[in-house]
Amino acid sequence: MNRQIELLAIDADDTLWTNMLFYHEAMDSIKNILEKYTDTALIIKDLYEIETANISVLGYGTKSFIITMVEAAISLTEGKIKAHDILEIVTIGKTLFSRPVELLDNVKETLAELSQNYTLMLLTKGDLFEQQGKINCSGLIGYFEYTEIVSEKDEATYSALLQRYNIAPENFLMAGNSLKSDIFPVLNIGGNAVHIPHRSVWYHEDVPADEAGRDYIVISDISELTGLICQNYPQKKVEI
Ligand SMILES: [Mg+2]
């Protein structure tokens, strides 16, 4: 590889800070409520189906999660769930908004190094209000020249973004924890990608990793990004 990286984009949820773990905790609390009414073995399948249908209508994020949980609770209990339990589910969901942003290990140090030599973009998908709040609380905004919050990370989104910034795909690198959102669509448009897996994968983002002919790098910790990029791509900090 001998490509110049003019724009280095980094994902946020479960790449810079903890995200899925908080949702898993919220779901465990909600399952405890639903156990009073129904067999928990049914819950995951039902949730997945309702969530999948809701993403295309409501998008990603906690507000969508809360509506999905209430809908699933009513459906799973065949309407028997009590109003105070629905209120408890909404309260559990709302506490997700007040969780402090917990940076993952080595994030700050790595961004401090990378921002010396590369133009950094924080590129996250989800609810604008929610993501903006997390970015503001993260203390990381000073490392990024650009911040983009998009509703979906697919080929069309990446192509439009690169066109807007006037960057050729071969000069773009995306680093993140999701193969589905951060890696494969970027490779599909001719860009570069570095996968930083996180132990918590959301089932909607969980796709097989073994697609043949995929040319991307996997690292186990964000701190490896600096050495890897310096080694594989000539340094170039450009004005965009
Ligand atoms: Mg992510």
PDB file of C-alpha atoms and ligand atoms in Angstrom:
ATOM      1  CA  MET A   1       0.000   0.000   0.000  1.00  0.00           C
ATOM      2  CA  ASN A   2       1.369   3.404  -0.883  1.00  0.00           C
ATOM      3  CA  ARG A   3      -1.544   5.742  -0.723  1.00  0.00           C
ATOM      4  CA  GLN A   4      -1.657   9.213   0.721  1.00  0.00           C
ATOM      5  CA  ILE A   5      -4.246   9.789   3.385  1.00  0.00           C
ATOM      6  CA  GLU A   6      -5.730  13.257   3.078  1.00  0.00           C
ATOM      7  CA  LEU A   7      -8.638  12.594   5.410  1.00  0.00           C
ATOM      8  CA  LEU A   8      -8.665  10.147   8.322  1.00  0.00           C
ATOM      9  CA  ALA A   9     -12.171   9.528   9.638  1.00  0.00           C
ATOM     10  CA  ILE A  10     -12.787   7.780  12.929  1.00  0.00           C
ATOM     11  CA  ASP A  11     -16.043   6.262  14.167  1.00  0.00           C
ATOM     12  CA  ALA A  12     -17.274   7.189  17.652  1.00  0.00           C
ATOM     13  CA  ASP A  13     -19.562   4.627  19.368  1.00  0.00           C
ATOM     14  CA  ASP A  14     -17.467   1.678  20.585  1.00  0.00           C
ATOM     15  CA  THR A  15     -14.417   3.061  18.780  1.00  0.00           C
ATOM     16  CA  LEU A  16     -13.787   6.183  20.898  1.00  0.00           C
ATOM     17  CA  TRP A  17     -16.191   5.553  23.756  1.00  0.00           C
ATOM     18  CA  THR A  18     -18.327   2.817  25.341  1.00  0.00           C
ATOM     19  CA  ASN A  19     -21.787   2.446  23.848  1.00  0.00           C
ATOM     20  CA  MET A  20     -23.234  -1.047  23.397  1.00  0.00           C
ATOM     21  CA  LEU A  21     -22.415  -2.108  26.947  1.00  0.00           C
ATOM     22  CA  PHE A  22     -24.844   0.531  28.253  1.00  0.00           C
ATOM     23  CA  TYR A  23     -27.571  -0.733  25.914  1.00  0.00           C
ATOM     24  CA  HIS A  24     -26.935  -4.308  27.037  1.00  0.00           C
ATOM     25  CA  GLU A  25     -27.306  -3.219  30.660  1.00  0.00           C
ATOM     26  CA  ALA A  26     -30.552  -1.403  29.843  1.00  0.00           C
ATOM     27  CA  MET A  27     -31.869  -4.447  27.997  1.00  0.00           C
ATOM     28  CA  ASP A  28     -31.074  -6.709  30.965  1.00  0.00           C
ATOM     29  CA  SER A  29     -33.099  -4.412  33.239  1.00  0.00           C
ATOM     30  CA  ILE A  30     -35.994  -4.400  30.765  1.00  0.00           C
ATOM     31  CA  LYS A  31     -35.848  -8.204  30.465  1.00  0.00           C
ATOM     32  CA  ASN A  32     -36.207  -8.403  34.250  1.00  0.00           C
ATOM     33  CA  ILE A  33     -39.462  -6.447  33.977  1.00  0.00           C
ATOM     34  CA  LEU A  34     -40.770  -8.590  31.120  1.00  0.00           C
ATOM     35  CA  GLU A  35     -39.927 -11.833  32.923  1.00  0.00           C
ATOM     36  CA  LYS A  36     -42.928 -11.167  35.141  1.00  0.00           C
ATOM     37  CA  TYR A  37     -45.151 -11.585  32.104  1.00  0.00           C
ATOM     38  CA  THR A  38     -43.513 -13.842  29.557  1.00  0.00           C
ATOM     39  CA  ASP A  39     -40.832 -16.372  28.649  1.00  0.00           C
ATOM     40  CA  THR A  40     -37.550 -14.471  28.185  1.00  0.00           C
ATOM     41  CA  ALA A  41     -36.456 -16.862  25.440  1.00  0.00           C
ATOM     42  CA  LEU A  42     -38.947 -15.111  23.162  1.00  0.00           C
ATOM     43  CA  ILE A  43     -37.687 -11.643  23.941  1.00  0.00           C
ATOM     44  CA  ILE A  44     -34.540 -11.429  21.811  1.00  0.00           C
ATOM     45  CA  LYS A  45     -36.188 -12.693  18.616  1.00  0.00           C
ATOM     46  CA  ASP A  46     -39.124 -10.353  19.015  1.00  0.00           C
ATOM     47  CA  LEU A  47     -36.890  -7.415  19.830  1.00  0.00           C
ATOM     48  CA  TYR A  48     -34.713  -8.034  16.801  1.00  0.00           C
ATOM     49  CA  GLU A  49     -37.695  -8.080  14.455  1.00  0.00           C
ATOM     50  CA  ILE A  50     -39.297  -4.949  15.904  1.00  0.00           C
ATOM     51  CA  GLU A  51     -35.953  -3.112  16.014  1.00  0.00           C
ATOM     52  CA  THR A  52     -35.154  -3.993  12.403  1.00  0.00           C
ATOM     53  CA  ALA A  53     -38.519  -2.683  11.263  1.00  0.00           C
ATOM     54  CA  ASN A  54     -38.153   0.471  13.370  1.00  0.00           C
ATOM     55  CA  ILE A  55     -34.641   1.416  12.218  1.00  0.00           C
ATOM     56  CA  SER A  56     -35.874   2.094   8.702  1.00  0.00           C
ATOM     57  CA  VAL A  57     -38.618   4.362  10.071  1.00  0.00           C
ATOM     58  CA  LEU A  58     -37.047   5.899  13.179  1.00  0.00           C
ATOM     59  CA  GLY A  59     -33.308   5.669  12.507  1.00  0.00           C
ATOM     60  CA  TYR A  60     -30.662   4.823  15.104  1.00  0.00           C
ATOM     61  CA  GLY A  61     -30.274   5.982  18.675  1.00  0.00           C
ATOM     62  CA  THR A  62     -31.799   5.890  22.115  1.00  0.00           C
ATOM     63  CA  LYS A  63     -35.164   7.431  21.224  1.00  0.00           C
ATOM     64  CA  SER A  64     -35.667   4.697  18.648  1.00  0.00           C
ATOM     65  CA  PHE A  65     -34.508   2.118  21.235  1.00  0.00           C
ATOM     66  CA  ILE A  66     -37.093   3.321  23.792  1.00  0.00           C
ATOM     67  CA  ILE A  67     -39.974   3.145  21.308  1.00  0.00           C
ATOM     68  CA  THR A  68     -38.826  -0.331  20.262  1.00  0.00           C
ATOM     69  CA  MET A  69     -38.684  -1.523  23.866  1.00  0.00           C
ATOM     70  CA  VAL A  70     -42.193  -0.239  24.639  1.00  0.00           C
ATOM     71  CA  GLU A  71     -43.565  -1.754  21.436  1.00  0.00           C
ATOM     72  CA  ALA A  72     -41.862  -5.093  22.188  1.00  0.00           C
ATOM     73  CA  ALA A  73     -43.123  -5.077  25.773  1.00  0.00           C
ATOM     74  CA  ILE A  74     -46.728  -4.580  24.669  1.00  0.00           C
ATOM     75  CA  SER A  75     -46.398  -7.188  21.921  1.00  0.00           C
ATOM     76  CA  LEU A  76     -44.627  -9.803  24.052  1.00  0.00           C
ATOM     77  CA  THR A  77     -47.082  -9.503  26.924  1.00  0.00           C
ATOM     78  CA  GLU A  78     -50.048  -9.432  24.506  1.00  0.00           C
ATOM     79  CA  GLY A  79     -51.090  -6.110  25.961  1.00  0.00           C
ATOM     80  CA  LYS A  80     -51.000  -7.267  29.564  1.00  0.00           C
ATOM     81  CA  ILE A  81     -48.068  -5.109  30.659  1.00  0.00           C
ATOM     82  CA  LYS A  82     -49.039  -2.614  33.362  1.00  0.00           C
ATOM     83  CA  ALA A  83     -48.664   1.129  32.756  1.00  0.00           C
ATOM     84  CA  HIS A  84     -46.170   1.486  35.623  1.00  0.00           C
ATOM     85  CA  ASP A  85     -43.931  -1.147  34.005  1.00  0.00           C
ATOM     86  CA  ILE A  86     -44.065   0.708  30.684  1.00  0.00           C
ATOM     87  CA  LEU A  87     -43.079   3.858  32.551  1.00  0.00           C
ATOM     88  CA  GLU A  88     -40.172   1.947  34.116  1.00  0.00           C
ATOM     89  CA  ILE A  89     -38.995   0.832  30.643  1.00  0.00           C
ATOM     90  CA  VAL A  90     -39.091   4.432  29.406  1.00  0.00           C
ATOM     91  CA  THR A  91     -37.159   5.544  32.499  1.00  0.00           C
ATOM     92  CA  ILE A  92     -34.492   2.880  31.933  1.00  0.00           C
ATOM     93  CA  GLY A  93     -34.169   4.066  28.336  1.00  0.00           C
ATOM     94  CA  LYS A  94     -33.922   7.718  29.330  1.00  0.00           C
ATOM     95  CA  THR A  95     -31.090   7.011  31.783  1.00  0.00           C
ATOM     96  CA  LEU A  96     -28.969   6.138  28.717  1.00  0.00           C
ATOM     97  CA  PHE A  97     -28.935   9.852  27.871  1.00  0.00           C
ATOM     98  CA  SER A  98     -27.396  10.741  31.223  1.00  0.00           C
ATOM     99  CA  ARG A  99     -24.612   8.148  31.180  1.00  0.00           C
ATOM    100  CA  PRO A 100     -21.263   9.923  31.221  1.00  0.00           C
ATOM    101  CA  VAL A 101     -19.103   9.464  28.125  1.00  0.00           C
ATOM    102  CA  GLU A 102     -16.534   6.787  28.979  1.00  0.00           C
ATOM    103  CA  LEU A 103     -13.559   6.985  26.652  1.00  0.00           C
ATOM    104  CA  LEU A 104     -11.971   3.685  25.652  1.00  0.00           C
ATOM    105  CA  ASP A 105      -8.325   3.058  26.573  1.00  0.00           C
ATOM    106  CA  ASN A 106      -5.633   5.056  24.743  1.00  0.00           C
ATOM    107  CA  VAL A 107      -8.119   7.131  22.739  1.00  0.00           C
ATOM    108  CA  LYS A 108      -7.001  10.559  23.892  1.00  0.00           C
ATOM    109  CA  GLU A 109      -3.275   9.869  23.477  1.00  0.00           C
ATOM    110  CA  THR A 110      -3.791   8.359  20.030  1.00  0.00           C
ATOM    111  CA  LEU A 111      -5.890  11.260  18.768  1.00  0.00           C
ATOM    112  CA  ALA A 112      -3.326  13.717  20.134  1.00  0.00           C
ATOM    113  CA  GLU A 113      -0.616  11.985  18.085  1.00  0.00           C
ATOM    114  CA  LEU A 114      -2.629  11.475  14.921  1.00  0.00           C
ATOM    115  CA  SER A 115      -3.935  15.032  14.841  1.00  0.00           C
ATOM    116  CA  GLN A 116      -0.347  16.279  14.536  1.00  0.00           C
ATOM    117  CA  ASN A 117       0.055  14.725  11.098  1.00  0.00           C
ATOM    118  CA  TYR A 118      -3.381  13.947   9.722  1.00  0.00           C
ATOM    119  CA  THR A 119      -6.618  15.772   9.127  1.00  0.00           C
ATOM    120  CA  LEU A 120      -9.088  14.016  11.418  1.00  0.00           C
ATOM    121  CA  MET A 121     -12.843  13.701  11.057  1.00  0.00           C
ATOM    122  CA  LEU A 122     -15.168  12.266  13.687  1.00  0.00           C
ATOM    123  CA  LEU A 123     -17.731  10.353  11.644  1.00  0.00           C
ATOM    124  CA  THR A 124     -20.638   8.838  13.501  1.00  0.00           C
ATOM    125  CA  LYS A 125     -24.155   7.752  12.649  1.00  0.00           C
ATOM    126  CA  GLY A 126     -27.255   8.165  14.742  1.00  0.00           C
ATOM    127  CA  ASP A 127     -29.492  10.758  16.274  1.00  0.00           C
ATOM    128  CA  LEU A 128     -28.133  14.292  15.826  1.00  0.00           C
ATOM    129  CA  PHE A 129     -29.100  15.590  19.291  1.00  0.00           C
ATOM    130  CA  GLU A 130     -27.776  12.508  21.053  1.00  0.00           C
ATOM    131  CA  GLN A 131     -24.493  12.214  19.154  1.00  0.00           C
ATOM    132  CA  GLN A 132     -23.812  15.954  19.439  1.00  0.00           C
ATOM    133  CA  GLY A 133     -24.284  15.668  23.208  1.00  0.00           C
ATOM    134  CA  LYS A 134     -21.780  12.819  23.438  1.00  0.00           C
ATOM    135  CA  ILE A 135     -19.259  14.644  21.251  1.00  0.00           C
ATOM    136  CA  ASN A 136     -19.553  17.776  23.396  1.00  0.00           C
ATOM    137  CA  CYS A 137     -19.034  15.772  26.609  1.00  0.00           C
ATOM    138  CA  SER A 138     -16.169  13.669  25.247  1.00  0.00           C
ATOM    139  CA  GLY A 139     -13.468  16.318  25.543  1.00  0.00           C
ATOM    140  CA  LEU A 140     -12.179  15.130  22.148  1.00  0.00           C
ATOM    141  CA  ILE A 141     -13.555  17.784  19.853  1.00  0.00           C
ATOM    142  CA  GLY A 142     -10.250  19.703  19.752  1.00  0.00           C
ATOM    143  CA  TYR A 143      -8.532  16.810  17.974  1.00  0.00           C
ATOM    144  CA  PHE A 144     -10.954  16.786  15.047  1.00  0.00           C
ATOM    145  CA  GLU A 145     -10.985  19.282  12.241  1.00  0.00           C
ATOM    146  CA  TYR A 146     -14.380  18.003  11.131  1.00  0.00           C
ATOM    147  CA  THR A 147     -17.382  16.311  12.712  1.00  0.00           C
ATOM    148  CA  GLU A 148     -20.053  14.572  10.681  1.00  0.00           C
ATOM    149  CA  ILE A 149     -23.203  12.935  12.082  1.00  0.00           C
ATOM    150  CA  VAL A 150     -24.968  10.878   9.433  1.00  0.00           C
ATOM    151  CA  SER A 151     -28.158   8.831   9.532  1.00  0.00           C
ATOM    152  CA  GLU A 152     -26.600   5.816   7.780  1.00  0.00           C
ATOM    153  CA  LYS A 153     -23.077   4.740   6.858  1.00  0.00           C
ATOM    154  CA  ASP A 154     -23.405   3.138   3.463  1.00  0.00           C
ATOM    155  CA  GLU A 155     -21.678   3.571   0.107  1.00  0.00           C
ATOM    156  CA  ALA A 156     -23.955   6.458  -0.900  1.00  0.00           C
ATOM    157  CA  THR A 157     -23.205   8.341   2.335  1.00  0.00           C
ATOM    158  CA  TYR A 158     -19.437   7.897   2.004  1.00  0.00           C
ATOM    159  CA  SER A 159     -19.434   8.867  -1.678  1.00  0.00           C
ATOM    160  CA  ALA A 160     -21.455  12.017  -1.028  1.00  0.00           C
ATOM    161  CA  LEU A 161     -19.250  12.949   1.919  1.00  0.00           C
ATOM    162  CA  LEU A 162     -16.020  12.551  -0.046  1.00  0.00           C
ATOM    163  CA  GLN A 163     -17.452  14.530  -2.923  1.00  0.00           C
ATOM    164  CA  ARG A 164     -18.394  17.331  -0.550  1.00  0.00           C
ATOM    165  CA  TYR A 165     -14.869  17.421   0.897  1.00  0.00           C
ATOM    166  CA  ASN A 166     -13.305  16.941  -2.526  1.00  0.00           C
ATOM    167  CA  ILE A 167     -11.335  13.871  -1.436  1.00  0.00           C
ATOM    168  CA  ALA A 168     -10.677  10.895  -3.723  1.00  0.00           C
ATOM    169  CA  PRO A 169     -11.624   7.557  -2.094  1.00  0.00           C
ATOM    170  CA  GLU A 170      -8.007   6.308  -2.317  1.00  0.00           C
ATOM    171  CA  ASN A 171      -6.961   9.265  -0.144  1.00  0.00           C
ATOM    172  CA  PHE A 172      -9.571   8.494   2.515  1.00  0.00           C
ATOM    173  CA  LEU A 173      -9.174   6.166   5.474  1.00  0.00           C
ATOM    174  CA  MET A 174     -11.933   5.125   7.866  1.00  0.00           C
ATOM    175  CA  ALA A 175     -11.226   3.461  11.208  1.00  0.00           C
ATOM    176  CA  GLY A 176     -13.964   1.929  13.319  1.00  0.00           C
ATOM    177  CA  ASN A 177     -15.448  -1.061  15.097  1.00  0.00           C
ATOM    178  CA  SER A 178     -18.205  -2.000  12.661  1.00  0.00           C
ATOM    179  CA  LEU A 179     -17.477  -4.065   9.552  1.00  0.00           C
ATOM    180  CA  LYS A 180     -20.934  -3.253   8.219  1.00  0.00           C
ATOM    181  CA  SER A 181     -20.750   0.523   8.712  1.00  0.00           C
ATOM    182  CA  ASP A 182     -17.069   1.499   8.909  1.00  0.00           C
ATOM    183  CA  ILE A 183     -15.228  -1.016   6.756  1.00  0.00           C
ATOM    184  CA  PHE A 184     -17.118  -2.709   3.907  1.00  0.00           C
ATOM    185  CA  PRO A 185     -18.900   0.341   2.409  1.00  0.00           C
ATOM    186  CA  VAL A 186     -15.597   2.266   2.427  1.00  0.00           C
ATOM    187  CA  LEU A 187     -13.769  -0.580   0.660  1.00  0.00           C
ATOM    188  CA  ASN A 188     -16.643  -0.869  -1.805  1.00  0.00           C
ATOM    189  CA  ILE A 189     -16.088   2.707  -3.006  1.00  0.00           C
ATOM    190  CA  GLY A 190     -12.308   2.298  -3.235  1.00  0.00           C
ATOM    191  CA  GLY A 191     -11.319   3.738   0.132  1.00  0.00           C
ATOM    192  CA  ASN A 192      -9.052   2.437   2.896  1.00  0.00           C
ATOM    193  CA  ALA A 193     -10.257   0.967   6.172  1.00  0.00           C
ATOM    194  CA  VAL A 194      -8.896  -0.176   9.508  1.00  0.00           C
ATOM    195  CA  HIS A 195     -11.075  -2.383  11.676  1.00  0.00           C
ATOM    196  CA  ILE A 196     -10.796  -1.971  15.456  1.00  0.00           C
ATOM    197  CA  PRO A 197     -13.145  -4.668  16.805  1.00  0.00           C
ATOM    198  CA  HIS A 198     -14.904  -4.061  20.111  1.00  0.00           C
ATOM    199  CA  ARG A 199     -16.087  -6.881  22.344  1.00  0.00           C
ATOM    200  CA  SER A 200     -19.689  -5.611  22.247  1.00  0.00           C
ATOM    201  CA  VAL A 201     -21.172  -5.891  18.771  1.00  0.00           C
ATOM    202  CA  TRP A 202     -24.745  -4.836  18.161  1.00  0.00           C
ATOM    203  CA  TYR A 203     -26.544  -7.662  16.378  1.00  0.00           C
ATOM    204  CA  HIS A 204     -27.652  -5.297  13.609  1.00  0.00           C
ATOM    205  CA  GLU A 205     -23.979  -4.543  12.882  1.00  0.00           C
ATOM    206  CA  ASP A 206     -22.805  -8.136  13.158  1.00  0.00           C
ATOM    207  CA  VAL A 207     -21.814  -9.336   9.682  1.00  0.00           C
ATOM    208  CA  PRO A 208     -19.407 -12.134   8.675  1.00  0.00           C
ATOM    209  CA  ALA A 209     -15.789 -10.959   8.556  1.00  0.00           C
ATOM    210  CA  ASP A 210     -14.543 -13.526   6.089  1.00  0.00           C
ATOM    211  CA  GLU A 211     -15.544 -11.928   2.798  1.00  0.00           C
ATOM    212  CA  ALA A 212     -12.945 -12.938   0.210  1.00  0.00           C
ATOM    213  CA  GLY A 213     -10.677 -10.352  -1.350  1.00  0.00           C
ATOM    214  CA  ARG A 214     -11.262  -7.714   1.279  1.00  0.00           C
ATOM    215  CA  ASP A 215      -8.169  -5.607   1.771  1.00  0.00           C
ATOM    216  CA  TYR A 216      -8.373  -4.027   5.181  1.00  0.00           C
ATOM    217  CA  ILE A 217      -6.252  -4.023   8.315  1.00  0.00           C
ATOM    218  CA  VAL A 218      -7.404  -5.242  11.728  1.00  0.00           C
ATOM    219  CA  ILE A 219      -5.894  -3.925  14.944  1.00  0.00           C
ATOM    220  CA  SER A 220      -6.787  -4.812  18.511  1.00  0.00           C
ATOM    221  CA  ASP A 221      -6.327  -1.380  20.086  1.00  0.00           C
ATOM    222  CA  ILE A 222      -6.672   2.175  18.780  1.00  0.00           C
ATOM    223  CA  SER A 223      -3.116   2.938  19.953  1.00  0.00           C
ATOM    224  CA  GLU A 224      -1.832   0.737  17.099  1.00  0.00           C
ATOM    225  CA  LEU A 225      -3.379   3.140  14.598  1.00  0.00           C
ATOM    226  CA  THR A 226      -0.577   5.711  14.731  1.00  0.00           C
ATOM    227  CA  GLY A 227       2.263   3.309  13.918  1.00  0.00           C
ATOM    228  CA  LEU A 228       0.215   1.457  11.363  1.00  0.00           C
ATOM    229  CA  ILE A 229      -0.779   4.544   9.425  1.00  0.00           C
ATOM    230  CA  CYS A 230       2.717   6.053   9.534  1.00  0.00           C
ATOM    231  CA  GLN A 231       4.072   2.754   8.228  1.00  0.00           C
ATOM    232  CA  ASN A 232       1.538   2.224   5.453  1.00  0.00           C
ATOM    233  CA  TYR A 233       0.666   5.696   4.282  1.00  0.00           C
ATOM    234  CA  PRO A 234       2.854   8.755   3.710  1.00  0.00           C
ATOM    235  CA  GLN A 235       2.032  11.535   6.096  1.00  0.00           C
ATOM    236  CA  LYS A 236       0.102  14.392   4.657  1.00  0.00           C
ATOM    237  CA  LYS A 237      -1.754  17.120   6.488  1.00  0.00           C
ATOM    238  CA  VAL A 238      -3.638  19.081   3.883  1.00  0.00           C
ATOM    239  CA  GLU A 239      -6.032  21.953   3.860  1.00  0.00           C
ATOM    240  CA  ILE A 240      -9.403  20.717   2.665  1.00  0.00           C
TER     241      ILE A 240
HETATM  242 MG    MG B   1     -19.194   2.183  16.200  1.00  0.00          MG
END
